[in-house]
């Protein structure tokens, strides 16, 4: 139930971005999201404050940029232009990119099965980007989501190697705090000119408190109870909920192209995860 709840929450983040991004703009929306997420997780950072050195703060800042500032902005930019399901499906590439970065930079072994899975997943992205039924900006949104997932893959590897000395929840709080500070100047330069409707404010609050703060706390609770390998399978549920919420609340009917791309990407991720185990 908790695993399904986590998939539903993170799948819902694409719905919230789809609603709020046109009113806030992607950068301002992401700044609100990261600030609220950082505040939600601040107690974890406060408890671990004595173990965080100056050098560690620099690493937290780099991971914060790669894990929050850049990918959140790319997903919000895509959500402003294309159906919410596009970003949710592209997000599924994260585990494959994590393995690819580990292989390319740190020479971690990658099996033939995982290599084939990566190629199949990329084919799925190409098919997703070719969907013209849902609008002319689908390709750009799919590319933005894919680049965001690649950033997640880099951040996952850096987190594993750089931030193992502090509690995971404190690490997330630290990266969110640094990302909020670094993104603030850009957000101030891109403040929305018009008044923001209450619905968009509520979606921005949900992105920060629910999809960032509460979701990460729930993830670490799951990791402690069932292990990382099982907890991360929520990745399989995110695109299903992302597409489903958009269909239910925004009448964004999934197309055949989205379904085919989703099957290819999710199938490749599942095969890759099984091969890694």
Coordinates of C-alpha atoms in Angstrom, one line a residue:
X1 CA 0.0 0.0 0.0
X2 CA 2.8 2.4 0.9
X3 CA 4.6 1.6 -2.4
X4 CA 1.5 2.3 -4.4
X5 CA 0.9 5.5 -2.4
X6 CA 4.4 6.7 -3.3
X7 CA 3.9 5.9 -7.0
X8 CA 0.6 7.8 -6.9
X9 CA 2.2 10.8 -5.2
X10 CA 5.1 11.1 -7.6
X11 CA 2.8 10.3 -10.6
X12 CA 0.6 13.2 -9.3
X13 CA 3.6 15.6 -9.5
X14 CA 3.2 15.7 -13.3
X15 CA -0.5 16.6 -12.9
X16 CA 0.4 19.4 -10.5
X17 CA 3.1 20.7 -12.8
X18 CA 0.8 20.6 -15.8
X19 CA -1.8 22.8 -13.9
X20 CA 0.6 25.2 -12.2
X21 CA 3.4 25.7 -14.7
X22 CA 1.5 28.0 -17.2
X23 CA 0.7 30.4 -14.3
X24 CA 4.0 30.4 -12.5
X25 CA 6.4 29.6 -15.3
X26 CA 8.7 26.7 -14.8
X27 CA 11.5 28.3 -12.9
X28 CA 9.3 30.2 -10.3
X29 CA 7.2 27.0 -9.8
X30 CA 10.3 24.9 -9.2
X31 CA 11.7 27.5 -6.7
X32 CA 8.4 27.3 -4.7
X33 CA 8.5 23.5 -4.9
X34 CA 12.1 23.2 -3.7
X35 CA 11.7 25.8 -0.9
X36 CA 8.7 24.0 0.5
X37 CA 10.4 20.6 0.1
X38 CA 13.5 21.9 1.9
X39 CA 11.4 23.3 4.8
X40 CA 9.5 20.0 5.1
X41 CA 12.7 18.0 5.5
X42 CA 14.6 20.6 7.5
X43 CA 14.3 18.7 10.8
X44 CA 16.4 15.9 9.3
X45 CA 19.1 18.3 8.2
X46 CA 19.1 20.0 11.6
X47 CA 19.7 16.7 13.4
X48 CA 22.7 15.9 11.2
X49 CA 24.2 19.4 11.0
X50 CA 27.3 18.6 13.0
X51 CA 28.4 16.0 10.5
X52 CA 28.2 18.3 7.5
X53 CA 31.5 19.9 6.6
X54 CA 32.3 22.7 4.2
X55 CA 33.4 20.2 1.5
X56 CA 30.2 18.2 2.0
X57 CA 28.1 21.3 1.5
X58 CA 29.8 21.8 -1.9
X59 CA 28.8 18.2 -2.8
X60 CA 25.3 18.8 -1.6
X61 CA 25.0 21.8 -3.9
X62 CA 26.2 19.9 -6.9
X63 CA 23.8 17.0 -6.3
X64 CA 21.0 19.5 -5.6
X65 CA 21.5 21.1 -9.0
X66 CA 21.6 17.7 -10.8
X67 CA 18.8 16.1 -8.7
X68 CA 16.4 19.0 -8.3
X69 CA 17.1 22.4 -9.9
X70 CA 17.7 21.2 -13.5
X71 CA 15.4 18.2 -13.8
X72 CA 12.5 19.8 -11.9
X73 CA 12.8 22.8 -14.2
X74 CA 12.9 20.6 -17.3
X75 CA 9.9 18.6 -16.3
X76 CA 7.9 21.8 -15.5
X77 CA 9.0 23.3 -18.8
X78 CA 7.7 20.2 -20.6
X79 CA 4.5 20.2 -18.6
X80 CA 3.8 23.7 -19.7
X81 CA 3.8 22.5 -23.3
X82 CA 2.6 18.9 -23.5
X83 CA 0.3 16.4 -21.7
X84 CA 1.4 15.4 -18.2
X85 CA 1.8 11.8 -19.3
X86 CA 4.8 12.6 -21.5
X87 CA 7.0 13.7 -18.7
X88 CA 5.8 10.8 -16.5
X89 CA 6.8 8.2 -19.1
X90 CA 10.2 9.9 -19.9
X91 CA 10.9 9.9 -16.1
X92 CA 10.9 6.0 -16.2
X93 CA 14.3 6.2 -18.0
X94 CA 16.1 7.1 -14.7
X95 CA 17.2 3.6 -13.6
X96 CA 18.6 2.9 -17.1
X97 CA 20.5 6.2 -17.2
X98 CA 21.8 5.5 -13.7
X99 CA 23.3 2.3 -14.9
X100 CA 24.7 4.0 -18.0
X101 CA 26.4 6.7 -16.1
X102 CA 27.9 4.2 -13.7
X103 CA 29.3 2.3 -16.6
X104 CA 30.6 5.3 -18.6
X105 CA 32.2 7.2 -15.7
X106 CA 33.0 4.7 -13.0
X107 CA 33.4 1.6 -15.2
X108 CA 30.8 -0.4 -13.3
X109 CA 30.1 -3.6 -15.3
X110 CA 26.9 -3.5 -17.4
X111 CA 25.5 -6.8 -18.7
X112 CA 24.4 -7.4 -22.3
X113 CA 20.9 -7.7 -21.0
X114 CA 21.0 -4.2 -19.4
X115 CA 22.7 -2.8 -22.5
X116 CA 19.9 -4.1 -24.7
X117 CA 17.3 -2.8 -22.2
X118 CA 18.8 0.7 -22.4
X119 CA 18.6 0.6 -26.2
X120 CA 15.0 -0.5 -26.1
X121 CA 14.2 2.2 -23.6
X122 CA 15.7 4.9 -25.9
X123 CA 13.7 3.5 -28.8
X124 CA 10.7 4.0 -26.6
X125 CA 11.7 7.7 -26.0
X126 CA 12.0 8.2 -29.8
X127 CA 8.5 6.7 -30.3
X128 CA 7.2 8.9 -27.5
X129 CA 8.7 12.0 -29.1
X130 CA 7.1 11.1 -32.4
X131 CA 3.6 11.4 -31.1
X132 CA 2.0 14.2 -33.1
X133 CA -1.6 13.4 -32.0
X134 CA -1.1 15.1 -28.6
X135 CA 0.3 18.3 -30.0
X136 CA 3.3 19.9 -31.8
X137 CA 5.4 20.3 -28.7
X138 CA 5.6 16.6 -27.8
X139 CA 9.1 16.1 -29.1
X140 CA 10.5 19.0 -27.1
X141 CA 8.7 17.9 -23.9
X142 CA 9.9 14.3 -24.4
X143 CA 13.5 15.4 -24.9
X144 CA 13.3 17.7 -21.8
X145 CA 12.0 14.8 -19.8
X146 CA 14.7 12.5 -21.1
X147 CA 17.5 15.0 -20.2
X148 CA 15.9 15.4 -16.8
X149 CA 16.0 11.6 -16.2
X150 CA 19.7 11.6 -17.3
X151 CA 20.4 14.3 -14.7
X152 CA 18.7 12.0 -12.1
X153 CA 21.0 9.2 -13.2
X154 CA 24.1 11.4 -12.6
X155 CA 22.7 12.5 -9.3
X156 CA 22.0 9.0 -8.2
X157 CA 25.6 8.0 -8.8
X158 CA 27.0 11.1 -7.1
X159 CA 24.7 10.5 -4.1
X160 CA 25.9 7.0 -3.7
X161 CA 29.6 8.0 -3.8
X162 CA 29.6 11.4 -2.1
X163 CA 26.8 11.5 0.5
X164 CA 27.0 8.0 2.2
X165 CA 28.3 9.5 5.4
X166 CA 25.1 11.3 6.4
X167 CA 21.5 10.0 6.8
X168 CA 19.6 9.9 3.5
X169 CA 16.8 12.2 4.6
X170 CA 19.4 14.8 5.8
X171 CA 21.2 14.5 2.4
X172 CA 17.9 15.2 0.5
X173 CA 17.2 18.1 2.8
X174 CA 20.7 19.5 2.2
X175 CA 20.4 19.1 -1.6
X176 CA 17.0 20.8 -1.6
X177 CA 18.3 23.7 0.5
X178 CA 21.3 24.3 -1.8
X179 CA 19.1 24.0 -4.9
X180 CA 16.7 26.5 -3.5
X181 CA 19.5 29.0 -2.8
X182 CA 21.2 28.5 -6.2
X183 CA 17.9 28.8 -8.2
X184 CA 16.6 31.8 -6.3
X185 CA 18.3 34.5 -8.5
X186 CA 16.8 32.9 -11.7
X187 CA 13.4 32.6 -10.0
X188 CA 13.4 36.3 -9.1
X189 CA 14.3 37.2 -12.7
X190 CA 11.3 35.1 -13.9
X191 CA 8.5 36.0 -11.6
X192 CA 5.0 35.8 -13.1
X193 CA 3.6 39.1 -14.2
X194 CA -0.1 38.2 -13.6
X195 CA -1.8 37.1 -10.4
X196 CA -1.6 33.4 -9.8
X197 CA -4.9 31.5 -9.2
X198 CA -5.5 29.7 -6.0
X199 CA -5.6 26.3 -7.8
X200 CA -2.1 26.8 -9.1
X201 CA -0.9 27.8 -5.6
X202 CA -2.4 24.7 -4.1
X203 CA -0.7 22.6 -6.8
X204 CA 2.7 24.3 -6.1
X205 CA 2.2 23.6 -2.4
X206 CA 1.4 19.9 -3.1
X207 CA 4.5 19.7 -5.2
X208 CA 6.7 21.0 -2.4
X209 CA 5.1 19.4 0.7
X210 CA 3.5 16.2 -0.7
X211 CA 5.6 15.3 -3.7
X212 CA 9.0 16.3 -2.2
X213 CA 8.9 16.4 1.6
X214 CA 6.4 13.7 2.4
X215 CA 7.3 11.5 -0.6
X216 CA 11.0 11.4 0.3
X217 CA 10.2 10.6 3.9
X218 CA 7.9 7.8 2.7
X219 CA 10.6 6.5 0.4
X220 CA 13.2 6.3 3.2
X221 CA 10.7 4.6 5.5
X222 CA 10.1 2.0 2.7
X223 CA 13.9 1.5 2.2
X224 CA 14.3 0.9 5.9
X225 CA 11.5 -1.7 5.9
X226 CA 11.8 -3.5 2.6
X227 CA 15.2 -2.5 1.2
X228 CA 16.2 -0.2 -1.6
X229 CA 15.7 -2.8 -4.4
X230 CA 12.0 -3.2 -3.6
X231 CA 11.3 0.4 -2.7
X232 CA 12.7 1.7 -6.0
X233 CA 10.1 -0.4 -7.9
X234 CA 7.7 2.6 -7.3
X235 CA 9.4 3.8 -10.6
X236 CA 7.2 1.3 -12.4
X237 CA 4.0 2.9 -11.0
X238 CA 4.9 6.6 -11.6
X239 CA 4.0 6.7 -15.4
X240 CA 0.8 4.7 -14.8
X241 CA -0.4 7.2 -12.2
X242 CA 1.0 10.1 -14.2
X243 CA -1.0 9.2 -17.3
X244 CA -4.0 8.1 -15.2
X245 CA -4.3 11.3 -13.1
X246 CA -4.0 13.5 -16.3
X247 CA -6.7 11.4 -18.0
X248 CA -9.0 11.6 -14.9
X249 CA -8.6 15.3 -14.0
X250 CA -7.5 17.0 -17.3
X251 CA -9.2 14.8 -19.9
X252 CA -5.7 14.1 -21.5
X253 CA -6.6 10.8 -23.1
X254 CA -3.5 8.6 -23.6
X255 CA -2.7 7.9 -27.2
X256 CA -1.6 4.6 -28.8
X257 CA 1.9 6.1 -29.3
X258 CA 2.2 6.9 -25.6
X259 CA 1.0 3.4 -24.7
X260 CA 3.6 1.7 -27.0
X261 CA 6.4 4.0 -25.7
X262 CA 5.4 3.3 -22.1
X263 CA 5.4 -0.4 -22.6
X264 CA 8.9 -0.3 -24.2
X265 CA 10.4 2.0 -21.6
X266 CA 8.8 0.2 -18.6
X267 CA 9.6 -3.2 -20.0
X268 CA 13.2 -2.3 -20.5
X269 CA 13.4 -0.9 -16.9
X270 CA 11.9 -4.0 -15.4
X271 CA 14.3 -6.3 -17.4
X272 CA 17.2 -4.1 -16.4
X273 CA 16.4 -4.2 -12.7
X274 CA 16.0 -8.0 -12.8
X275 CA 19.3 -8.3 -14.6
X276 CA 21.1 -6.2 -12.0
X277 CA 19.8 -8.4 -9.2

